Amino acid sequence: MKLPSRTEELILLAVWRLEENAYGITIRRYLKEEAGIDYSIGGIYVPLERLVSKGMLSSRQGDPTPARGGMSKRYFQLTAEGVAVLRDIRALTNRLWDNLPDIVFHN
Amino acid sequence: MIHRPPQILFWLLRLLARNPHTYPIFGDFQECYDADVRDHGQRRANLQLTVEIIRSLPAFLSYQLSWGIVMFSNYLRIAVRNLLKQKGYSLLNVVGLAIGIACCVLILLFVRHELSFDNFHERADQIYRLNMGTGNAGQSTNANSSYLQGIGIRDELPEVREVVRFRKMGWGEKRVFARNEQRFYEERFFFADSNIFEVFSFPLLKGDASTVLDAPYQIVISNSMTKKYFAGENPVGQSINLDAYNNGEFLPYQITGIFADVPANSHIQFDFLASFSSQVDDMERLGWGMESVYTYVTLNEGVDIVQLEAKMAEIVDRRVGPDPWYSLHLQPLQDIHLNAGLRAEPTPAGDMAYVYIFSSVAAFILLLACINFMNLATARSARRAREVGMRKVLGAFRGQLIKQFLGEALLLSLIAAVLAVLLLYLMIPILNQMLEQPLVISMLNIGEVALGILGIALLSGLIAGSYPAFVLSAFRPSETVKGNRFMPNSWASRLRRGLVVFQFSISIVLMICTAVIFQQLDYIRTKNLGFAREQLLVSPINDQIRERFEGMKSFVLSHPDIQALTTSEQVPARAGNGASFRIEGMEEPLGLTRLFVDHDFNSTYDLDILFGRDFSEAFAEDEEEAFIISNSLFTGLGFDHPDSLLGKQVHMRHGGQTYPGRIVGITEDFHLFSFRNAIPAVVLKIMPPAKMNFVSLRVTAENVGPVLAHLEKAWAQFAPDYPFEYSFLDDDFAQLHKADTRMGNVFRYFAALAIIVACLGLLGLATFTAEQRTREIGVRKVLGASGKQILILLSREFTQWVMIAVVIAWPLAYWLMTLWLADFQHRITPGLLVFLLPAAVALLLAILTISFQTIRAIFTNPVEALRYE
């Protein structure tokens, strides 16, 4: 299984969380507020684009709005594969966390 | 109401997010800015935006790059597919372009060589040559100068720093160098001032530049002479024997240094330099008189040449008295090679005219190849119309399409560049042989050559690609996608026709020029010179021969295949010397060409005596006072009958002496010089062997081997110190026209290449036409048209074009060749044939080229033709 990077995982989760309203600005704001990861306005598209080309995200064009100077938004959505990857990661993480022995610190 | 970012930031964003794909990002910026203004005010928002733009730069960059690569690979894929789909056309284009590029690079090499003369000297821009002016126009006429002029002006003018003199012994004569048993004639020998290696940058391999020529009887020799005489051993400290004055007196010269062989782009060439102080004849006596040396001076920086020449004129006035026929001039070292026309140049000068002619011809051939490309690309644009339409519908800008098509042209020209390199390696030896110039691609200039090829390839790609790029990108998508076949509009086809006509005009002009040049060369080779030039063998003589001349003569003539022998001061095709000649009853003396000969000259050279008689042993006084003049002198003097001239008293002045005598005969005119010069008026006089420099022999045998062996034997017996050297007079005459022969050869190759390129283009166009009219041909055949009719139908148009080209080419070629021939005093009148034949050849080649394609169209089964498309 090809694992996405941690940031990519967070982005996938952000897109999931934001549902219908996942586009550049909202994703960027969510990452900053929740995880403290500060992407530039242009920079956020680099990992987004990469996830699209990996097939975990898809994108569609919204309608142009006046607030954006007549430019449309590009909305992102999880693909089935994206969802499956997230589930795999969670399962893996859970499995690794389960029944960990107690830690004894030797000072 | 939304808040827009300030102009400058907005503009910057537009620039960065220009790609349609990045429009959403642009929107994101706008939205954030708008929100920031509302929340924090304008100033804060501006700052925020600027920071964001800067932070986003890497992302924008990676966007541009990745999209660039995507588009580029798409263009490349389409370009390669197109090339492969139309293999024939691609091949035509590539071969044509490769020929053009190779020609251009070759000529660039040649031009670079010509322009590089003497620029390897570190102080090249300070060195000037002192030239003499012996005309009253106050301009340089002679490359050489007098013995003391240079020293004189240096002593009086502080602007002149150093003086270097080169003295050549005799003109075109050779000197014998001897070491042990080896004896050779060497021509590249000078006496030179001791500071030569300090002023000029001829690198010394051994020896100290400031002292090598300080003392008498010191000599420095070139690296290749070291190999020749010393088998590569270190010769420094050893000696070599030299008969510098050609009088049989060999003196040992001590070798003090070796210099690297003089580069081919030096206007002065030598293998031996002996110290100036080794000279034993009293040259200072000649002082400011006779030209005898080449003088080079170095000047202080920033000296005004015009002012300096004025000062030199004052010195001349004071030293030799006012004389309109005597002036001194300075010529910059680097100007020497390409400013032909001075007398007594040490090496044949180059000619700027050749540089221009060759460059323009090469440029034309490249242009012809580019035209092919343009023609084929536009002609075939129909095939690309749909692609263009589709790209436009999908949002391609015109600029992108232009880039795409230019890129395709560049790809093609780069492939052609690779092929050109191969061609270049094939062509360089041919060109070197033709130009007798060592143009080489070596490690030294490989980078430059590569850069040249690449540069020319890119340039021709741009030229060739620009037209199709702009035409194709202008298609209207609605029409092309609907499937309307794009019909080349009348403007484009007219242009195409014009370009083909242009190509053929150039090719025909080149062919006519070649024909005329070769006809003139043939005329030079075969014209009656006044004497029979075949089987005349010429050899320089020396004091040993002069002393025992009669003995040598009877020994040589004992060979049955040697018919006659004569000795003379000069021979035809070498220099001609002047003398002043006064005829009884005439006021002014005449300046004539003198020829000192012996009794047998006219019979050996087979010169006809028109009036009077030849020199004869029967008249004892002939040796002292008989003169024979040439016919043009007689006709030029206004005597109505030769008898009134025969027997006239005459005085000839030469070398400070007056020779009185009588005219005893008049010979037919004969050539002494190149055909560029008029036949000179010649006066012949008998002189003793001491004055003579050459013997000429009339040989009868077809096989000259035994004759030469006999002559070697004669030399071994009578002049043991001198090797035997000879040339044939017809070769000597051919040598005079070497530059013309060279030009003829270059033109021959260029004309061939031009017609090949033009035919390649025609082949492509014919193929295209035949293909476009496939269905028409099919229908015609079904309706009963014969193969001949179809052939005529298809070739008529092209034939018309070539005919138009012929009509344009004729006057142009006539004008060019009249210009060239005007340089010759003796020339042909180009006949009708030289104009008709090239035209016929071009037409024939064009028809052959076309039929190659049309015949295929004719033999196609009409059913297939009708199914086509």
Short mmCIF file of N, CA and C in Angstrom, two decimals, chain B residues 82-97 369 372-381 383 412 416 760-774 853 856 868:
data_model
loop_
_atom_site.label_atom_id
_atom_site.label_comp_id
_atom_site.label_asym_id
_atom_site.label_seq_id
_atom_site.Cartn_x
_atom_site.Cartn_y
_atom_site.Cartn_z
N ASN B 82 4.47 14.07 -37.06
CA ASN B 82 4.34 14.68 -38.37
C ASN B 82 5.53 14.39 -39.27
N LEU B 83 6.72 14.45 -38.65
CA LEU B 83 7.93 14.17 -39.43
C LEU B 83 7.88 12.77 -39.97
N LEU B 84 7.48 11.82 -39.11
CA LEU B 84 7.50 10.41 -39.51
C LEU B 84 6.38 10.12 -40.52
N LYS B 85 5.26 10.83 -40.33
CA LYS B 85 4.13 10.59 -41.22
C LYS B 85 4.47 11.03 -42.63
N GLN B 86 5.30 12.07 -42.72
CA GLN B 86 5.65 12.60 -44.04
C GLN B 86 7.14 12.47 -44.24
N LYS B 87 7.58 11.22 -44.25
CA LYS B 87 9.03 10.99 -44.29
C LYS B 87 9.69 11.67 -45.47
N GLY B 88 9.07 11.57 -46.63
CA GLY B 88 9.64 12.15 -47.84
C GLY B 88 9.89 13.63 -47.70
N TYR B 89 8.86 14.31 -47.25
CA TYR B 89 8.98 15.76 -47.12
C TYR B 89 10.04 16.12 -46.10
N SER B 90 10.00 15.43 -44.98
CA SER B 90 10.97 15.73 -43.94
C SER B 90 12.38 15.57 -44.49
N LEU B 91 12.57 14.50 -45.26
CA LEU B 91 13.89 14.24 -45.81
C LEU B 91 14.32 15.38 -46.74
N LEU B 92 13.38 15.78 -47.62
CA LEU B 92 13.70 16.87 -48.54
C LEU B 92 14.14 18.11 -47.77
N ASN B 93 13.34 18.43 -46.76
CA ASN B 93 13.64 19.62 -45.96
C ASN B 93 14.98 19.52 -45.27
N VAL B 94 15.17 18.36 -44.63
CA VAL B 94 16.39 18.21 -43.83
C VAL B 94 17.62 18.25 -44.73
N VAL B 95 17.56 17.52 -45.85
CA VAL B 95 18.73 17.51 -46.73
C VAL B 95 19.01 18.90 -47.27
N GLY B 96 17.95 19.58 -47.70
CA GLY B 96 18.13 20.94 -48.22
C GLY B 96 18.74 21.85 -47.18
N LEU B 97 18.17 21.82 -46.00
CA LEU B 97 18.69 22.69 -44.93
C LEU B 97 20.13 22.32 -44.58
N ALA B 369 17.23 26.92 -49.28
CA ALA B 369 16.78 25.80 -48.44
C ALA B 369 15.64 26.23 -47.53
N ASN B 372 12.46 26.35 -49.48
CA ASN B 372 11.89 25.01 -49.61
C ASN B 372 11.00 24.70 -48.42
N PHE B 373 11.56 24.95 -47.26
CA PHE B 373 10.84 24.63 -46.05
C PHE B 373 9.52 25.39 -45.99
N MET B 374 9.58 26.68 -46.26
CA MET B 374 8.38 27.50 -46.20
C MET B 374 7.35 27.02 -47.20
N ASN B 375 7.83 26.75 -48.42
CA ASN B 375 6.92 26.31 -49.47
C ASN B 375 6.20 25.04 -49.09
N LEU B 376 7.00 24.06 -48.66
CA LEU B 376 6.40 22.77 -48.35
C LEU B 376 5.46 22.88 -47.16
N ALA B 377 5.87 23.67 -46.17
CA ALA B 377 5.04 23.78 -44.98
C ALA B 377 3.70 24.44 -45.31
N THR B 378 3.75 25.50 -46.11
CA THR B 378 2.47 26.16 -46.42
C THR B 378 1.64 25.31 -47.35
N ALA B 379 2.32 24.68 -48.31
CA ALA B 379 1.57 23.86 -49.24
C ALA B 379 0.83 22.74 -48.50
N ARG B 380 1.46 22.26 -47.48
CA ARG B 380 0.86 21.13 -46.77
C ARG B 380 0.05 21.59 -45.57
N SER B 381 -0.18 22.87 -45.49
CA SER B 381 -0.86 23.38 -44.31
C SER B 381 -2.27 22.80 -44.18
N ARG B 383 -3.16 19.89 -44.29
CA ARG B 383 -3.15 18.71 -43.42
C ARG B 383 -3.15 19.09 -41.95
N LEU B 412 13.45 20.50 -36.93
CA LEU B 412 13.91 20.05 -38.23
C LEU B 412 15.29 20.60 -38.54
N ALA B 416 18.84 18.84 -39.25
CA ALA B 416 19.65 19.21 -40.41
C ALA B 416 21.07 19.58 -39.98
N LEU B 760 15.05 19.85 -55.07
CA LEU B 760 14.43 19.21 -53.91
C LEU B 760 13.10 19.90 -53.60
N GLY B 761 13.13 21.24 -53.63
CA GLY B 761 11.92 21.99 -53.34
C GLY B 761 10.84 21.71 -54.37
N LEU B 762 11.27 21.66 -55.62
CA LEU B 762 10.30 21.41 -56.69
C LEU B 762 9.69 20.03 -56.54
N LEU B 763 10.54 19.07 -56.18
CA LEU B 763 10.06 17.70 -55.99
C LEU B 763 8.95 17.68 -54.95
N GLY B 764 9.19 18.39 -53.86
CA GLY B 764 8.19 18.43 -52.81
C GLY B 764 6.89 19.05 -53.29
N LEU B 765 6.99 20.15 -53.98
CA LEU B 765 5.79 20.82 -54.46
C LEU B 765 5.04 19.98 -55.47
N ALA B 766 5.81 19.33 -56.36
CA ALA B 766 5.17 18.51 -57.39
C ALA B 766 4.43 17.35 -56.72
N THR B 767 5.06 16.75 -55.74
CA THR B 767 4.41 15.66 -55.03
C THR B 767 3.11 16.13 -54.41
N PHE B 768 3.18 17.29 -53.82
CA PHE B 768 2.01 17.83 -53.16
C PHE B 768 0.88 18.08 -54.16
N THR B 769 1.24 18.70 -55.29
CA THR B 769 0.22 19.00 -56.30
C THR B 769 -0.40 17.72 -56.81
N ALA B 770 0.46 16.76 -57.13
CA ALA B 770 -0.06 15.51 -57.67
C ALA B 770 -1.02 14.87 -56.67
N GLU B 771 -0.67 14.97 -55.41
CA GLU B 771 -1.49 14.36 -54.38
C GLU B 771 -2.83 15.09 -54.26
N GLN B 772 -2.72 16.41 -54.33
CA GLN B 772 -3.92 17.21 -54.17
C GLN B 772 -4.90 16.96 -55.33
N ARG B 773 -4.32 16.64 -56.48
CA ARG B 773 -5.18 16.48 -57.65
C ARG B 773 -5.41 15.02 -57.97
N THR B 774 -5.18 14.16 -57.00
CA THR B 774 -5.34 12.73 -57.23
C THR B 774 -6.70 12.41 -57.85
N GLN B 853 7.42 12.41 -59.97
CA GLN B 853 6.19 12.32 -59.20
C GLN B 853 4.96 12.05 -60.06
N ARG B 856 4.17 8.65 -61.37
CA ARG B 856 3.56 7.78 -60.39
C ARG B 856 2.04 8.02 -60.34
N TYR B 868 -9.71 7.81 -53.03
CA TYR B 868 -8.82 8.61 -52.17
C TYR B 868 -9.63 9.60 -51.35
#
